[in-house]
């Protein structure tokens, strides 16, 4: 009996029967005993790895908790780290500690040793944690820059010889421009980016990532490769590469680390060339539970009362990128059942949902929001989701649908919940129709969430205390300490990890209906809603600041 088998049995981690079954599978399928144990379900991989490390006489490292030295992590090229699935994590004297998924890979150890010219201490890490750590600490920037410089040299030589770039240069999978585009997208996904901006300027091509709602300038590429890069992106998105005078939209599907990722692509002509914005569509947003969208209990109960009704209009409002679509998709998951006919009209269809009939707007074919909505109402829907109310015609049909027994969900661009009422009337909808159809408005913003590992408490300053007291409406007193970002390896030294939503839920009561019908101003509507218990964006934000979920500076950044 091997040392591994003895360890597993002595600790009671597996039974003799499970071990015998795994041994038979090992012999029949030609796999290792550890693989057979994991495949059979006798052990989880994360439980087995520390035992394997101990049996091999190696140290196990939990990378999710280990303080990785960023200077050491960046000392080995990303190509080596990803190829061998390893990461240098610390120095011990003159030796480098390397976390590996396969510490017996002597070729990988030799590659690291020869590159660093230092002794290597191999340690064992769980594969998933290692992939996440590589994504955080090993960047493709140097590789992207190297390929960009190579493309620049080639472009200058072709320009000198007056040779045009061939289609093969932007189509062949092993060409430099294709690798440049793939690395750019892969790095953005590893960084948790939501949007990639390629912005032509006078002297170069600027690249910016939007991470947790904030744009970061990552690098710039030589101006000479601009046309090749943009043409490659347009080919991937199935966009006409010859058309450069008008905006175009497309969609890209890529596979990164075994995961399929969709990107929505938009081009925009500027004075220095075509700007390209790629929105990375996070399909996990469709799976999110509505209760996990950081609604306060009071706001959630008000919202639930509205979306469980069989008819009426619910609007999600806020600027672009404030999470409106995520809220509506999560709501659809709550109300979508086999006995309910749900139809959506979107431009574009960002996330595919099982059991939901999704319609893609196609203006070239005459399928606008208004035309599609008019047709959908003849398809016996119970619930209709309109991606966005952009014009008076769409608003009119949506309001009429809500008045004739349908539950209508949609989005609108307004600063707060009361403004949605006046926005609809400005679109030409009669106030008495708005009052009758509109049932609830949810205004929201997205703020960065403080990293729970490194956030630090502090006593608030006098100005912060004054603001907190002015917006505090809750029964319990505000806490003596607030929290601020610090920065650690888990959050890439930003102090923030992930985002949370700040909500303002305004149910349309009879009193608000009356003011709406009388064409009262947004200010008057807001005052009445607050008197009736509506928690404003700012008040909800301060509650989350008091709970240590975000910081004062972050709240003031997203809420006026």
XYZ file of C-alpha atoms in Angstrom:
560
model
C 0.000 0.000 0.000
C 1.376 3.386 -0.989
C 1.999 6.274 1.395
C -0.879 8.176 -0.196
C -3.319 5.280 0.372
C -2.190 4.895 3.978
C -2.632 8.625 4.624
C -6.124 8.687 3.116
C -7.279 5.650 5.109
C -5.660 6.680 8.400
C -7.339 10.107 8.278
C -10.709 8.635 7.354
C -10.895 10.704 4.156
C -11.950 7.673 2.067
C -13.238 4.194 2.842
C -11.546 0.969 1.769
C -14.383 0.373 -0.717
C -13.862 3.804 -2.314
C -10.125 3.185 -2.490
C -10.644 -0.224 -4.130
C -13.039 1.293 -6.674
C -10.522 4.064 -7.503
C -7.714 1.475 -7.831
C -9.771 -0.507 -10.358
C -10.539 2.663 -12.330
C -6.829 3.513 -12.254
C -5.928 0.175 -13.813
C -8.759 0.178 -16.389
C -8.576 3.793 -17.566
C -4.852 4.398 -17.268
C -5.152 7.370 -14.942
C -3.499 8.203 -11.625
C -5.027 7.172 -8.314
C -5.660 10.814 -7.401
C -7.487 11.416 -10.691
C -9.598 8.300 -10.104
C -10.542 9.473 -6.592
C -11.613 12.892 -7.867
C -13.483 11.478 -10.890
C -15.426 9.016 -8.728
C -16.438 11.779 -6.329
C -14.712 10.188 -3.349
C -12.617 13.317 -2.801
C -12.665 16.918 -3.962
C -9.580 18.116 -5.796
C -9.000 20.968 -3.342
C -9.024 18.467 -0.431
C -6.689 16.059 -2.189
C -3.965 18.485 -3.260
C -2.599 19.250 0.261
C -2.390 15.501 0.934
C -0.536 14.886 -2.344
C 1.871 17.677 -1.462
C 2.502 16.157 1.975
C 2.991 12.683 0.508
C 5.546 14.089 -1.948
C 7.344 15.989 0.814
C 6.395 19.393 -0.645
C 4.790 22.467 0.851
C 1.158 23.314 0.002
C 0.331 26.990 -0.556
C -3.187 28.476 -0.438
C -2.746 31.226 -3.047
C -6.096 32.854 -2.189
C -4.701 33.671 1.272
C -0.954 33.920 0.531
C 0.573 37.423 0.225
C 2.205 37.104 -3.198
C 5.155 39.427 -3.818
C 4.165 41.280 -7.040
C 7.815 41.959 -7.958
C 8.663 38.258 -7.771
C 5.453 37.282 -9.600
C 6.392 39.557 -12.492
C 9.953 38.268 -12.764
C 9.065 35.374 -15.109
C 7.468 35.994 -18.551
C 3.754 35.361 -18.804
C 4.275 32.816 -21.566
C 6.259 30.523 -19.246
C 3.762 30.939 -16.385
C 0.745 30.106 -18.521
C 2.424 27.310 -20.473
C 3.539 25.421 -17.347
C 0.817 26.754 -14.994
C 3.200 28.111 -12.375
C 3.832 31.377 -10.573
C 6.837 32.688 -8.587
C 5.355 33.907 -5.303
C 8.220 34.808 -2.923
C 11.955 34.796 -2.286
C 13.635 32.789 0.442
C 17.245 33.890 0.580
C 18.712 33.472 -2.901
C 16.032 30.970 -3.951
C 12.641 31.664 -5.544
C 9.502 29.940 -4.249
C 7.371 28.790 -7.184
C 3.742 27.627 -6.860
C 2.981 24.847 -9.358
C 0.018 22.693 -10.325
C 2.462 19.916 -11.316
C 5.572 20.180 -9.120
C 7.020 17.064 -10.747
C 7.373 18.904 -14.074
C 11.175 19.101 -14.249
C 11.106 20.893 -17.609
C 9.101 23.745 -16.062
C 11.460 23.982 -13.084
C 14.483 24.081 -15.429
C 12.852 26.826 -17.528
C 12.291 29.013 -14.452
C 15.743 28.248 -13.018
C 17.532 29.109 -16.269
C 15.529 32.317 -16.770
C 15.993 33.615 -13.214
C 19.486 32.154 -12.744
C 18.458 31.199 -9.219
C 17.537 28.107 -7.249
C 13.859 27.130 -7.364
C 11.780 25.849 -4.415
C 8.696 24.126 -5.901
C 5.462 24.222 -3.891
C 2.009 22.827 -4.642
C -1.080 24.995 -5.293
C -4.646 24.243 -6.283
C -5.105 24.628 -10.048
C -8.047 27.050 -9.903
C -6.339 29.287 -7.346
C -3.186 29.247 -9.480
C -5.103 30.319 -12.590
C -6.718 33.177 -10.650
C -3.350 34.286 -9.261
C -1.768 34.233 -12.721
C -4.673 36.305 -14.003
C -4.080 38.879 -11.229
C -0.287 39.078 -11.241
C 0.970 38.014 -14.685
C 0.036 40.485 -17.330
C 0.279 40.265 -21.103
C 1.350 43.903 -21.369
C 4.982 43.160 -22.243
C 3.949 40.526 -24.784
C 1.360 42.865 -26.325
C 3.927 45.663 -26.475
C 6.516 43.365 -28.074
C 4.083 42.244 -30.774
C 3.028 45.870 -31.308
C 6.632 46.968 -31.856
C 7.151 44.069 -34.267
C 4.023 45.043 -36.204
C 5.193 48.659 -36.219
C 8.529 47.688 -37.782
C 6.794 45.579 -40.425
C 4.310 48.348 -41.222
C 7.084 50.923 -41.628
C 8.997 48.591 -43.936
C 5.871 47.960 -46.032
C 5.208 51.700 -46.185
C 8.801 52.328 -47.300
C 8.486 49.701 -50.026
C 4.925 50.834 -50.836
C 3.523 47.344 -50.187
C -0.095 47.074 -49.025
C -1.107 44.912 -46.092
C -2.590 41.623 -47.269
C -5.844 40.164 -45.977
C -3.861 37.164 -44.694
C -2.082 39.442 -42.208
C -5.347 40.030 -40.341
C -7.001 36.649 -40.930
C -4.373 33.952 -40.339
C -4.542 32.727 -36.758
C -0.758 32.774 -36.292
C -0.214 36.312 -37.608
C 1.074 38.974 -35.160
C -2.009 41.205 -35.404
C -4.288 38.261 -34.550
C -2.152 37.380 -31.519
C -2.121 41.063 -30.468
C -5.931 41.238 -30.538
C -6.322 37.924 -28.703
C -3.859 38.906 -25.962
C -5.579 42.273 -25.539
C -8.974 40.615 -25.030
C -7.567 37.846 -22.808
C -5.830 40.348 -20.534
C -9.013 42.409 -20.238
C -10.998 39.335 -19.190
C -8.338 38.338 -16.629
C -8.430 41.894 -15.218
C -12.204 41.743 -14.715
C -12.702 44.457 -17.310
C -16.219 45.365 -18.519
C -15.242 47.469 -21.580
C -12.192 47.717 -23.844
C -11.626 51.068 -25.571
C -9.357 51.361 -28.644
C -9.002 55.093 -29.275
C -7.078 56.457 -32.282
C -5.123 59.611 -31.540
C -2.792 61.783 -33.581
C 0.400 59.863 -32.767
C -0.712 56.473 -31.406
C -3.570 54.094 -30.633
C -4.619 54.366 -26.978
C -5.954 51.318 -25.099
C -8.141 51.768 -22.006
C -9.920 49.204 -19.805
C -12.994 49.954 -17.698
C -12.588 48.015 -14.438
C -15.234 48.281 -11.706
C -16.734 51.272 -13.482
C -13.474 53.278 -13.730
C -11.424 53.714 -16.931
C -7.709 52.865 -16.698
C -5.211 53.679 -19.425
C -3.333 50.433 -19.982
C -0.946 51.132 -22.841
C -0.625 52.638 -26.292
C 0.164 51.002 -29.616
C 2.051 52.515 -32.568
C -0.114 54.530 -34.950
C 1.152 52.443 -37.871
C -0.668 49.296 -36.710
C -3.996 51.072 -36.129
C -5.667 50.054 -39.396
C -4.584 46.398 -39.052
C -5.802 46.107 -35.469
C -9.177 47.748 -36.118
C -9.692 45.699 -39.287
C -8.972 42.519 -37.327
C -11.511 43.436 -34.651
C -14.102 44.241 -37.329
C -13.515 40.885 -39.051
C -13.956 39.083 -35.721
C -17.216 41.007 -35.143
C -18.471 40.344 -38.701
C -18.486 44.079 -39.495
C -17.885 45.606 -42.939
C -14.168 46.530 -42.904
C -14.559 48.765 -45.965
C -17.116 51.032 -44.256
C -15.309 53.632 -42.142
C -17.671 56.609 -42.357
C -20.545 55.483 -40.149
C -20.944 53.656 -36.807
C -21.363 49.879 -36.907
C -22.240 47.174 -34.365
C -21.212 43.553 -34.111
C -20.546 40.673 -31.771
C -17.472 38.532 -31.018
C -17.294 35.116 -29.346
C -13.881 34.071 -28.002
C -12.594 31.220 -25.857
C -10.330 32.253 -22.988
C -8.935 29.598 -20.636
C -11.610 27.154 -21.764
C -14.501 29.590 -21.187
C -16.648 31.038 -23.968
C -16.955 34.819 -23.669
C -19.123 37.135 -25.787
C -18.204 40.730 -26.608
C -20.467 43.413 -28.056
C -18.517 45.621 -30.478
C -19.316 49.189 -31.523
C -17.299 51.369 -33.915
C -17.434 55.158 -34.053
C -15.706 57.357 -36.688
C -13.496 60.063 -35.135
C -11.133 62.625 -36.621
C -8.125 60.307 -36.105
C -9.811 57.069 -37.225
C -12.389 54.599 -35.964
C -12.805 54.233 -32.207
C -13.756 50.699 -31.128
C -15.484 49.817 -27.857
C -15.847 46.164 -26.875
C -18.322 45.410 -24.061
C -17.471 42.115 -22.350
C -20.781 40.415 -21.660
C -20.682 38.643 -18.316
C -23.127 35.752 -18.721
C -22.997 35.108 -14.972
C -25.123 38.256 -14.618
C -28.063 36.255 -15.996
C -27.657 33.665 -13.233
C -27.578 36.191 -10.408
C -30.184 35.979 -7.678
C -32.276 39.140 -7.316
C -31.747 38.968 -3.545
C -27.980 39.230 -4.107
C -28.138 42.574 -5.906
C -27.564 44.444 -2.606
C -31.161 45.658 -2.225
C -31.959 46.804 1.300
C -34.749 44.722 2.832
C -37.242 47.613 2.753
C -36.492 48.466 -0.902
C -36.604 44.819 -1.945
C -40.043 44.272 -0.431
C -41.385 47.340 -2.281
C -39.875 46.088 -5.553
C -41.128 42.524 -5.030
C -44.652 43.798 -4.508
C -44.496 45.360 -7.998
C -42.907 42.576 -10.063
C -45.254 39.929 -8.634
C -48.285 41.807 -10.023
C -49.780 40.490 -13.290
C -49.720 43.868 -15.054
C -48.224 47.347 -14.898
C -44.952 48.987 -15.936
C -41.659 48.712 -14.053
C -38.789 50.980 -15.099
C -35.084 50.647 -14.206
C -33.344 54.017 -14.583
C -29.798 55.272 -14.436
C -26.852 56.081 -16.699
C -25.150 53.612 -19.038
C -23.333 50.900 -17.104
C -25.343 51.250 -13.901
C -26.582 47.652 -13.884
C -30.117 48.246 -15.167
C -30.072 45.216 -17.489
C -28.718 42.948 -14.750
C -31.580 43.972 -12.449
C -34.187 43.321 -15.139
C -32.669 39.955 -16.146
C -32.576 38.891 -12.494
C -36.223 39.955 -12.220
C -37.102 37.848 -15.282
C -35.471 34.840 -13.624
C -37.790 35.330 -10.671
C -41.002 35.547 -12.715
C -40.181 33.262 -15.676
C -42.061 29.975 -15.320
C -43.398 27.408 -17.822
C -46.918 28.817 -17.454
C -45.755 32.399 -18.158
C -45.040 33.627 -21.699
C -42.068 36.009 -21.526
C -40.921 37.921 -24.626
C -38.068 40.435 -24.782
C -37.104 43.061 -27.375
C -33.426 44.009 -27.144
C -30.767 45.870 -29.067
C -28.676 43.782 -28.983
C -29.637 40.559 -27.191
C -26.828 40.594 -24.627
C -27.562 37.392 -22.689
C -29.366 34.260 -23.828
C -31.964 33.021 -21.333
C -33.581 29.589 -21.392
C -37.380 29.659 -21.508
C -37.532 33.268 -22.714
C -38.426 34.382 -26.266
C -35.818 37.006 -27.178
C -36.167 39.289 -30.199
C -33.241 41.185 -31.735
C -34.018 44.671 -33.060
C -33.091 45.064 -36.736
C -33.718 48.623 -38.012
C -32.479 47.738 -41.543
C -35.315 45.234 -41.829
C -37.803 47.656 -40.283
C -37.836 45.817 -36.952
C -37.572 48.764 -34.557
C -38.496 48.706 -30.872
C -41.933 50.100 -31.673
C -42.602 47.727 -34.598
C -41.394 44.688 -32.650
C -43.430 45.642 -29.584
C -46.543 46.074 -31.715
C -46.060 42.574 -33.179
C -45.204 40.996 -29.828
C -48.509 42.116 -28.324
C -50.219 39.860 -30.896
C -48.140 36.862 -29.682
C -50.066 36.463 -26.398
C -47.330 37.584 -23.966
C -47.726 37.747 -20.188
C -44.457 39.586 -19.537
C -42.686 41.911 -21.982
C -39.163 43.285 -21.539
C -38.277 46.269 -23.730
C -34.504 46.812 -23.742
C -34.839 50.596 -23.700
C -37.566 53.185 -24.207
C -35.908 55.567 -26.662
C -38.798 57.424 -28.306
C -42.389 58.456 -27.859
C -43.811 55.730 -30.113
C -42.159 52.929 -28.110
C -43.209 54.589 -24.855
C -46.824 54.904 -26.035
C -47.110 51.217 -27.015
C -45.396 50.098 -23.796
C -47.782 52.164 -21.681
C -50.790 50.789 -23.564
C -49.462 47.233 -23.065
C -49.172 47.833 -19.320
C -52.762 49.144 -19.271
C -54.125 46.075 -21.100
C -53.013 43.333 -18.724
C -49.286 42.892 -19.445
C -46.330 43.258 -17.097
C -43.861 45.513 -18.920
C -40.211 45.880 -17.856
C -37.941 48.452 -19.437
C -35.090 50.923 -18.902
C -34.916 54.686 -19.143
C -32.042 57.148 -18.816
C -32.859 59.470 -15.907
C -30.946 60.680 -12.863
C -33.402 59.440 -10.230
C -36.724 57.638 -9.867
C -39.123 60.653 -9.818
C -37.544 61.967 -13.052
C -38.848 58.904 -14.929
C -42.415 60.212 -14.613
C -41.651 63.600 -16.150
C -39.436 61.960 -18.804
C -42.361 59.900 -20.071
C -44.625 62.956 -20.219
C -41.904 64.834 -22.109
C -42.000 62.012 -24.685
C -45.615 62.930 -25.374
C -47.429 60.383 -23.185
C -50.548 61.805 -21.550
C -49.973 62.262 -17.791
C -53.138 60.337 -16.854
C -51.876 57.345 -18.892
C -48.460 57.478 -17.187
C -50.170 57.652 -13.799
C -52.333 54.616 -14.550
C -49.671 52.438 -16.220
C -46.522 53.093 -14.173
C -46.301 50.881 -11.103
C -42.697 51.175 -9.882
C -39.409 52.903 -10.753
C -36.000 51.615 -9.629
C -33.119 54.067 -9.975
C -29.652 52.646 -9.363
C -25.901 53.230 -9.503
C -22.930 50.884 -9.206
C -20.234 51.607 -6.619
C -17.005 49.705 -6.048
C -17.103 47.297 -3.115
C -14.366 47.539 -0.466
C -12.014 44.560 -0.301
C -12.970 42.688 2.871
C -9.415 41.484 3.438
C -7.720 44.847 3.662
C -10.381 47.497 4.364
C -9.470 49.501 7.448
C -11.758 51.253 9.969
C -11.341 54.916 10.884
C -13.326 57.540 12.800
C -15.156 59.780 10.299
C -14.163 63.415 9.980
C -16.545 66.194 10.990
C -17.692 66.917 7.384
C -18.341 63.184 6.869
C -20.310 63.032 10.122
C -22.434 65.988 9.014
C -23.235 64.355 5.669
C -23.979 61.054 7.392
C -26.350 62.696 9.888
C -28.103 64.652 7.123
C -28.917 61.481 5.138
C -29.392 59.015 8.018
C -33.043 57.931 8.220
C -32.698 54.505 9.829
C -33.722 53.515 13.347
C -30.320 52.323 14.547
C -27.655 55.023 15.076
C -24.758 55.271 12.588
C -21.618 53.348 13.626
C -18.668 55.149 15.279
C -16.269 53.991 12.533
C -16.404 53.911 8.748
C -14.120 51.987 6.390
C -11.681 53.065 3.693
C -9.609 51.199 1.076
C -6.067 50.102 1.842
C -4.898 47.635 -0.825
C -3.572 44.067 -0.775
C -2.662 41.234 -3.146
C -6.261 39.997 -3.245
C -7.536 43.272 -4.767
C -4.437 44.158 -6.853
C -3.632 46.920 -4.308
C -6.718 48.950 -5.273
C -8.620 48.467 -2.012
C -11.754 47.489 -3.957
C -12.985 44.125 -5.207
C -16.232 43.824 -7.130
C -19.176 46.202 -7.185
C -22.492 46.703 -5.433
C -25.677 48.506 -6.416
C -27.188 51.537 -4.698
C -30.974 51.642 -5.188
C -33.885 54.061 -5.038
C -37.239 52.263 -5.284
C -40.311 54.422 -5.889
C -43.683 52.627 -5.992
C -46.307 54.781 -7.694
C -48.993 55.288 -5.047
C -52.421 56.876 -5.538
C -51.086 60.204 -4.236
C -48.221 60.103 -6.764
C -50.691 59.171 -9.515
C -52.700 62.280 -8.621
C -49.641 64.580 -8.801
C -48.583 62.962 -12.089
C -51.983 63.583 -13.643
C -51.709 67.232 -12.554
C -48.305 67.521 -14.328
C -46.449 68.359 -11.100
C -42.671 68.838 -11.213
C -40.022 66.213 -10.469
C -39.160 68.034 -7.224
C -42.732 67.814 -5.951
C -42.993 64.146 -6.917
C -39.714 63.431 -5.124
C -40.797 65.247 -1.954
C -44.022 63.234 -1.765
C -42.195 59.935 -2.455
C -39.740 60.664 0.377
C -42.605 61.546 2.732
C -44.129 58.162 1.912
C -40.911 56.362 2.883
C -38.859 56.155 -0.325
C -35.159 55.599 0.456
C -33.144 57.808 -1.909
C -29.963 56.786 -3.718
C -27.879 58.841 -1.325
C -29.581 57.456 1.792
C -29.214 53.873 0.578
C -25.578 54.602 -0.228
C -24.856 55.937 3.243
C -26.384 52.793 4.742
C -23.919 50.702 2.704
C -21.046 53.007 3.739
C -22.044 52.510 7.386
C -22.049 48.732 6.847
C -18.477 48.878 5.546
C -19.432 47.769 2.035
C -18.038 50.864 0.286
C -16.252 54.110 1.112
C -17.418 57.713 1.426
C -15.335 58.809 -1.574
C -16.780 56.048 -3.741
C -20.348 56.910 -2.767
C -19.820 60.593 -3.587
C -18.285 59.577 -6.928
C -21.437 57.800 -8.098
C -24.232 59.694 -6.282
C -24.596 63.483 -6.281
